[in-house]
Amino acid sequence: MKKLTILFISFAVVSCIGEEEPETTLSDTKIELNHDGKHQFVLKYGTMPIDNAKIIWKSRDEKVGTIDVSGTFHARKLGKSVVSAYTKDAIYQADVEVVTYDRSIQDPVLDFYATKAAIKAKEKRIFQKESTETLQYSNGIKGLPCSLVYYFENGKMIKCMVSIPYSIFRNEVVTFLKERYPVMVKNGNTEVYYPDEQLFTVSLTQTQDEDLTIIYSAK
């Protein structure tokens, strides 16, 4: 009987030593999504979700996206942020990147008040011509020719305009603008977009000839 008791105690000790404490983990540590997307994060203790009442969720850059009390990240515009889940014991983090739907459309060189030489040094599109107050480039979108013109005043860039003679691309253009400039005000047939920094405005107009015009203007 004594041997049996010793054997039972030894087995119990070994069993206790063999049990590992469950690990606390975040469901994702790196994600990508679009500007109108959302993603649910879950903090788990082993396989069991931790009550969100015991977690404080934060997004490092709320201009890129916010996260609510349930751990759902709501994207807002292109960029990178870090989601953090705070508990009383530790912090758990994930990298978040909001990415574009379409890489075939690109902004002009938005260095307002830069000189012609500075714009030329950065602009990689096909040069067409220039005048005292303008620089013109071919701005291809989805393989189709479009026009990009920079306007200068006293030698400084104050405005640029992209002309797209294909209204069939309106949805793509609107998405392109929304994912970069989240604040939009409609003024007649013109949509005016504002970057968070409010350094310039972007207007989108559809002409009577069904052309699309995007104008970037310094404030």
mmCIF file of C-alpha atoms in Angstrom:
data_model
loop_
_atom_site.group_PDB
_atom_site.id
_atom_site.type_symbol
_atom_site.label_atom_id
_atom_site.label_comp_id
_atom_site.label_asym_id
_atom_site.label_seq_id
_atom_site.Cartn_x
_atom_site.Cartn_y
_atom_site.Cartn_z
ATOM 1 C CA MET A 1 0.000 0.000 0.000
ATOM 2 C CA LYS A 2 2.898 2.323 0.858
ATOM 3 C CA LYS A 3 4.513 1.690 -2.533
ATOM 4 C CA LEU A 4 1.213 2.432 -4.275
ATOM 5 C CA THR A 5 0.862 5.754 -2.444
ATOM 6 C CA ILE A 6 4.418 6.772 -3.366
ATOM 7 C CA LEU A 7 3.754 5.833 -7.014
ATOM 8 C CA PHE A 8 0.557 7.915 -7.097
ATOM 9 C CA ILE A 9 2.293 10.980 -5.615
ATOM 10 C CA SER A 10 5.178 10.631 -8.081
ATOM 11 C CA PHE A 11 2.731 10.448 -11.008
ATOM 12 C CA ALA A 12 0.871 13.515 -9.755
ATOM 13 C CA VAL A 13 4.106 15.516 -9.441
ATOM 14 C CA VAL A 14 5.259 14.528 -12.934
ATOM 15 C CA SER A 15 1.824 15.416 -14.365
ATOM 16 C CA CYS A 16 1.900 18.867 -12.766
ATOM 17 C CA ILE A 17 5.417 19.533 -14.008
ATOM 18 C CA GLY A 18 4.413 18.477 -17.539
ATOM 19 C CA GLU A 19 1.511 20.961 -17.760
ATOM 20 C CA GLU A 20 2.482 24.243 -19.444
ATOM 21 C CA GLU A 21 0.816 27.565 -18.763
ATOM 22 C CA PRO A 22 -1.342 28.578 -21.773
ATOM 23 C CA GLU A 23 0.175 31.362 -23.873
ATOM 24 C CA THR A 24 -1.555 34.679 -24.563
ATOM 25 C CA THR A 25 -1.448 35.528 -28.277
ATOM 26 C CA LEU A 26 -2.942 37.992 -30.724
ATOM 27 C CA SER A 27 -4.836 36.389 -33.606
ATOM 28 C CA ASP A 28 -2.761 38.298 -36.201
ATOM 29 C CA THR A 29 0.582 40.068 -36.037
ATOM 30 C CA LYS A 30 0.640 41.503 -39.587
ATOM 31 C CA ILE A 31 -2.262 42.309 -41.924
ATOM 32 C CA GLU A 32 -3.027 44.231 -45.118
ATOM 33 C CA LEU A 33 -6.418 45.631 -46.087
ATOM 34 C CA ASN A 34 -7.972 48.343 -48.266
ATOM 35 C CA HIS A 35 -9.180 51.772 -47.169
ATOM 36 C CA ASP A 36 -12.815 50.657 -46.896
ATOM 37 C CA GLY A 37 -12.033 47.349 -45.157
ATOM 38 C CA LYS A 38 -12.114 46.175 -41.565
ATOM 39 C CA HIS A 39 -10.454 43.376 -39.622
ATOM 40 C CA GLN A 40 -11.329 41.625 -36.378
ATOM 41 C CA PHE A 41 -8.476 41.069 -33.921
ATOM 42 C CA VAL A 42 -8.832 38.535 -31.107
ATOM 43 C CA LEU A 43 -6.613 38.210 -28.054
ATOM 44 C CA LYS A 44 -6.552 34.627 -26.784
ATOM 45 C CA TYR A 45 -5.407 32.857 -23.647
ATOM 46 C CA GLY A 46 -4.532 29.479 -25.095
ATOM 47 C CA THR A 47 -7.501 28.763 -27.343
ATOM 48 C CA MET A 48 -9.978 30.867 -25.371
ATOM 49 C CA PRO A 49 -10.742 34.483 -26.406
ATOM 50 C CA ILE A 50 -10.122 37.014 -23.654
ATOM 51 C CA ASP A 51 -13.054 39.225 -22.700
ATOM 52 C CA ASN A 52 -12.642 42.595 -24.443
ATOM 53 C CA ALA A 53 -13.684 44.275 -21.203
ATOM 54 C CA LYS A 54 -10.210 43.302 -19.949
ATOM 55 C CA ILE A 55 -8.431 44.770 -23.001
ATOM 56 C CA ILE A 56 -7.689 48.311 -24.145
ATOM 57 C CA TRP A 57 -7.357 48.455 -27.940
ATOM 58 C CA LYS A 58 -5.433 51.275 -29.637
ATOM 59 C CA SER A 59 -4.281 52.232 -33.138
ATOM 60 C CA ARG A 60 -1.010 54.167 -33.288
ATOM 61 C CA ASP A 61 -2.120 56.247 -36.292
ATOM 62 C CA GLU A 62 -5.863 56.872 -36.240
ATOM 63 C CA LYS A 63 -5.662 58.733 -39.547
ATOM 64 C CA VAL A 64 -4.778 55.401 -41.165
ATOM 65 C CA GLY A 65 -7.433 53.524 -39.207
ATOM 66 C CA THR A 66 -9.164 53.187 -35.855
ATOM 67 C CA ILE A 67 -9.922 50.194 -33.662
ATOM 68 C CA ASP A 68 -13.047 49.869 -31.521
ATOM 69 C CA VAL A 69 -13.617 48.290 -28.091
ATOM 70 C CA SER A 70 -14.412 44.933 -29.695
ATOM 71 C CA GLY A 71 -11.008 44.750 -31.413
ATOM 72 C CA THR A 72 -12.284 45.565 -34.916
ATOM 73 C CA PHE A 73 -9.877 47.683 -36.960
ATOM 74 C CA HIS A 74 -11.594 50.091 -39.380
ATOM 75 C CA ALA A 75 -9.288 51.251 -42.193
ATOM 76 C CA ARG A 76 -9.477 54.875 -43.336
ATOM 77 C CA LYS A 77 -6.673 55.721 -45.790
ATOM 78 C CA LEU A 78 -3.377 54.447 -47.190
ATOM 79 C CA GLY A 79 -0.584 54.102 -44.678
ATOM 80 C CA LYS A 80 0.780 52.043 -41.817
ATOM 81 C CA SER A 81 -0.268 51.741 -38.200
ATOM 82 C CA VAL A 82 0.318 49.484 -35.222
ATOM 83 C CA VAL A 83 -2.566 47.928 -33.312
ATOM 84 C CA SER A 84 -1.946 47.375 -29.600
ATOM 85 C CA ALA A 85 -3.928 45.245 -27.160
ATOM 86 C CA TYR A 86 -3.224 46.319 -23.584
ATOM 87 C CA THR A 87 -3.942 43.985 -20.666
ATOM 88 C CA LYS A 88 -3.011 44.401 -17.000
ATOM 89 C CA ASP A 89 0.031 42.207 -17.598
ATOM 90 C CA ALA A 90 1.377 42.937 -21.083
ATOM 91 C CA ILE A 91 1.017 44.587 -24.497
ATOM 92 C CA TYR A 92 0.376 42.618 -27.694
ATOM 93 C CA GLN A 93 0.892 44.290 -31.085
ATOM 94 C CA ALA A 94 0.217 43.829 -34.787
ATOM 95 C CA ASP A 95 1.452 45.721 -37.865
ATOM 96 C CA VAL A 96 -1.320 47.016 -40.121
ATOM 97 C CA GLU A 97 -0.908 48.399 -43.634
ATOM 98 C CA VAL A 98 -3.713 49.936 -45.676
ATOM 99 C CA VAL A 99 -2.893 49.317 -49.334
ATOM 100 C CA THR A 100 -4.232 50.582 -52.650
ATOM 101 C CA TYR A 101 -6.703 48.758 -54.865
ATOM 102 C CA ASP A 102 -4.942 49.862 -58.051
ATOM 103 C CA ARG A 103 -1.252 50.657 -58.529
ATOM 104 C CA SER A 104 -1.702 51.782 -62.147
ATOM 105 C CA ILE A 105 -2.854 55.284 -61.110
ATOM 106 C CA GLN A 106 -0.391 57.587 -59.384
ATOM 107 C CA ASP A 107 -0.381 61.094 -57.953
ATOM 108 C CA PRO A 108 1.633 63.817 -59.678
ATOM 109 C CA VAL A 109 4.670 65.221 -57.868
ATOM 110 C CA LEU A 110 2.862 67.184 -55.154
ATOM 111 C CA ASP A 111 5.728 69.469 -54.123
ATOM 112 C CA PHE A 112 3.826 72.727 -54.142
ATOM 113 C CA TYR A 113 5.921 75.887 -54.547
ATOM 114 C CA ALA A 114 8.821 73.814 -55.898
ATOM 115 C CA THR A 115 10.752 75.056 -58.949
ATOM 116 C CA LYS A 116 10.527 73.590 -62.433
ATOM 117 C CA ALA A 117 13.931 72.011 -61.987
ATOM 118 C CA ALA A 118 12.787 70.287 -58.783
ATOM 119 C CA ILE A 119 9.633 68.939 -60.439
ATOM 120 C CA LYS A 120 11.586 67.737 -63.465
ATOM 121 C CA ALA A 121 14.050 65.909 -61.228
ATOM 122 C CA LYS A 122 11.257 63.872 -59.602
ATOM 123 C CA GLU A 123 8.778 63.444 -62.459
ATOM 124 C CA LYS A 124 9.265 60.073 -64.203
ATOM 125 C CA ARG A 125 6.464 60.265 -66.779
ATOM 126 C CA ILE A 126 7.048 61.053 -70.450
ATOM 127 C CA PHE A 127 7.937 64.725 -70.997
ATOM 128 C CA GLN A 128 5.898 66.458 -73.709
ATOM 129 C CA LYS A 129 6.630 70.194 -73.671
ATOM 130 C CA GLU A 130 7.013 73.270 -71.517
ATOM 131 C CA SER A 131 6.326 76.979 -71.528
ATOM 132 C CA THR A 132 7.207 79.796 -69.172
ATOM 133 C CA GLU A 133 4.376 78.804 -66.845
ATOM 134 C CA THR A 134 3.776 75.094 -67.541
ATOM 135 C CA LEU A 135 5.313 71.636 -67.752
ATOM 136 C CA GLN A 136 3.392 68.968 -69.635
ATOM 137 C CA TYR A 137 3.765 65.182 -69.410
ATOM 138 C CA SER A 138 2.001 62.140 -70.779
ATOM 139 C CA ASN A 139 0.283 60.452 -67.831
ATOM 140 C CA GLY A 140 -0.702 56.939 -68.865
ATOM 141 C CA ILE A 141 -3.528 55.263 -66.937
ATOM 142 C CA LYS A 142 -4.152 51.577 -67.583
ATOM 143 C CA GLY A 143 -2.069 51.879 -70.744
ATOM 144 C CA LEU A 144 -4.163 54.738 -72.178
ATOM 145 C CA PRO A 145 -2.768 58.230 -72.847
ATOM 146 C CA CYS A 146 -3.751 61.015 -70.474
ATOM 147 C CA SER A 147 -2.350 64.483 -69.875
ATOM 148 C CA LEU A 148 -0.567 65.899 -66.819
ATOM 149 C CA VAL A 149 0.204 69.628 -66.673
ATOM 150 C CA TYR A 150 2.044 71.506 -63.910
ATOM 151 C CA TYR A 151 1.328 75.232 -63.565
ATOM 152 C CA PHE A 152 3.844 77.740 -62.200
ATOM 153 C CA GLU A 153 3.566 81.258 -60.844
ATOM 154 C CA ASN A 154 6.711 83.298 -60.241
ATOM 155 C CA GLY A 155 8.683 80.132 -60.898
ATOM 156 C CA LYS A 156 6.876 78.095 -58.222
ATOM 157 C CA MET A 157 4.454 75.208 -58.801
ATOM 158 C CA ILE A 158 0.956 76.185 -57.617
ATOM 159 C CA LYS A 159 -1.321 73.696 -59.404
ATOM 160 C CA CYS A 160 -1.316 70.551 -61.510
ATOM 161 C CA MET A 161 -4.049 69.016 -63.622
ATOM 162 C CA VAL A 162 -4.640 65.482 -64.869
ATOM 163 C CA SER A 163 -6.997 65.085 -67.832
ATOM 164 C CA ILE A 164 -8.494 61.632 -68.424
ATOM 165 C CA PRO A 165 -10.545 61.323 -71.637
ATOM 166 C CA TYR A 166 -12.247 58.148 -70.468
ATOM 167 C CA SER A 167 -15.176 58.497 -68.061
ATOM 168 C CA ILE A 168 -15.357 54.691 -67.854
ATOM 169 C CA PHE A 169 -12.541 54.989 -65.318
ATOM 170 C CA ARG A 170 -14.549 57.232 -62.980
ATOM 171 C CA ASN A 171 -15.033 54.529 -60.326
ATOM 172 C CA GLU A 172 -11.321 53.723 -60.303
ATOM 173 C CA VAL A 173 -10.414 57.410 -60.059
ATOM 174 C CA VAL A 174 -12.880 58.013 -57.208
ATOM 175 C CA THR A 175 -11.477 55.035 -55.322
ATOM 176 C CA PHE A 176 -7.945 56.307 -55.935
ATOM 177 C CA LEU A 177 -8.844 59.674 -54.406
ATOM 178 C CA LYS A 178 -10.870 58.295 -51.482
ATOM 179 C CA GLU A 179 -8.101 55.988 -50.317
ATOM 180 C CA ARG A 180 -5.668 58.921 -50.166
ATOM 181 C CA TYR A 181 -7.893 61.882 -49.247
ATOM 182 C CA PRO A 182 -10.710 60.720 -46.922
ATOM 183 C CA VAL A 183 -12.542 64.064 -46.542
ATOM 184 C CA MET A 184 -14.765 64.931 -49.523
ATOM 185 C CA VAL A 185 -17.255 67.749 -50.132
ATOM 186 C CA LYS A 186 -19.540 67.735 -53.172
ATOM 187 C CA ASN A 187 -20.020 71.042 -54.985
ATOM 188 C CA GLY A 188 -22.351 70.664 -57.971
ATOM 189 C CA ASN A 189 -20.730 68.231 -60.410
ATOM 190 C CA THR A 190 -17.361 68.660 -58.676
ATOM 191 C CA GLU A 191 -16.077 66.574 -55.792
ATOM 192 C CA VAL A 192 -13.453 68.303 -53.639
ATOM 193 C CA TYR A 193 -11.111 66.079 -51.597
ATOM 194 C CA TYR A 194 -8.991 67.270 -48.689
ATOM 195 C CA PRO A 195 -5.843 65.588 -47.349
ATOM 196 C CA ASP A 196 -5.624 65.467 -43.551
ATOM 197 C CA GLU A 197 -2.769 67.967 -43.567
ATOM 198 C CA GLN A 198 -4.971 70.501 -45.463
ATOM 199 C CA LEU A 199 -1.975 71.703 -47.503
ATOM 200 C CA PHE A 200 -3.828 71.444 -50.814
ATOM 201 C CA THR A 201 -7.152 70.440 -52.323
ATOM 202 C CA VAL A 202 -8.011 67.899 -55.003
ATOM 203 C CA SER A 203 -11.061 68.412 -57.210
ATOM 204 C CA LEU A 204 -12.618 65.886 -59.574
ATOM 205 C CA THR A 205 -14.900 67.104 -62.362
ATOM 206 C CA GLN A 206 -16.596 65.270 -65.224
ATOM 207 C CA THR A 207 -16.956 67.558 -68.238
ATOM 208 C CA GLN A 208 -19.812 67.677 -70.727
ATOM 209 C CA ASP A 209 -17.600 65.715 -73.106
ATOM 210 C CA GLU A 210 -17.410 62.981 -70.447
ATOM 211 C CA ASP A 211 -13.749 63.688 -69.749
ATOM 212 C CA LEU A 212 -12.453 63.491 -66.181
ATOM 213 C CA THR A 213 -10.328 66.289 -64.783
ATOM 214 C CA ILE A 214 -8.387 66.122 -61.523
ATOM 215 C CA ILE A 215 -6.942 69.409 -60.277
ATOM 216 C CA TYR A 216 -4.494 69.603 -57.356
ATOM 217 C CA SER A 217 -4.317 73.167 -55.992
ATOM 218 C CA ALA A 218 -2.112 74.695 -53.299
ATOM 219 C CA LYS A 219 -4.020 76.361 -50.445
#
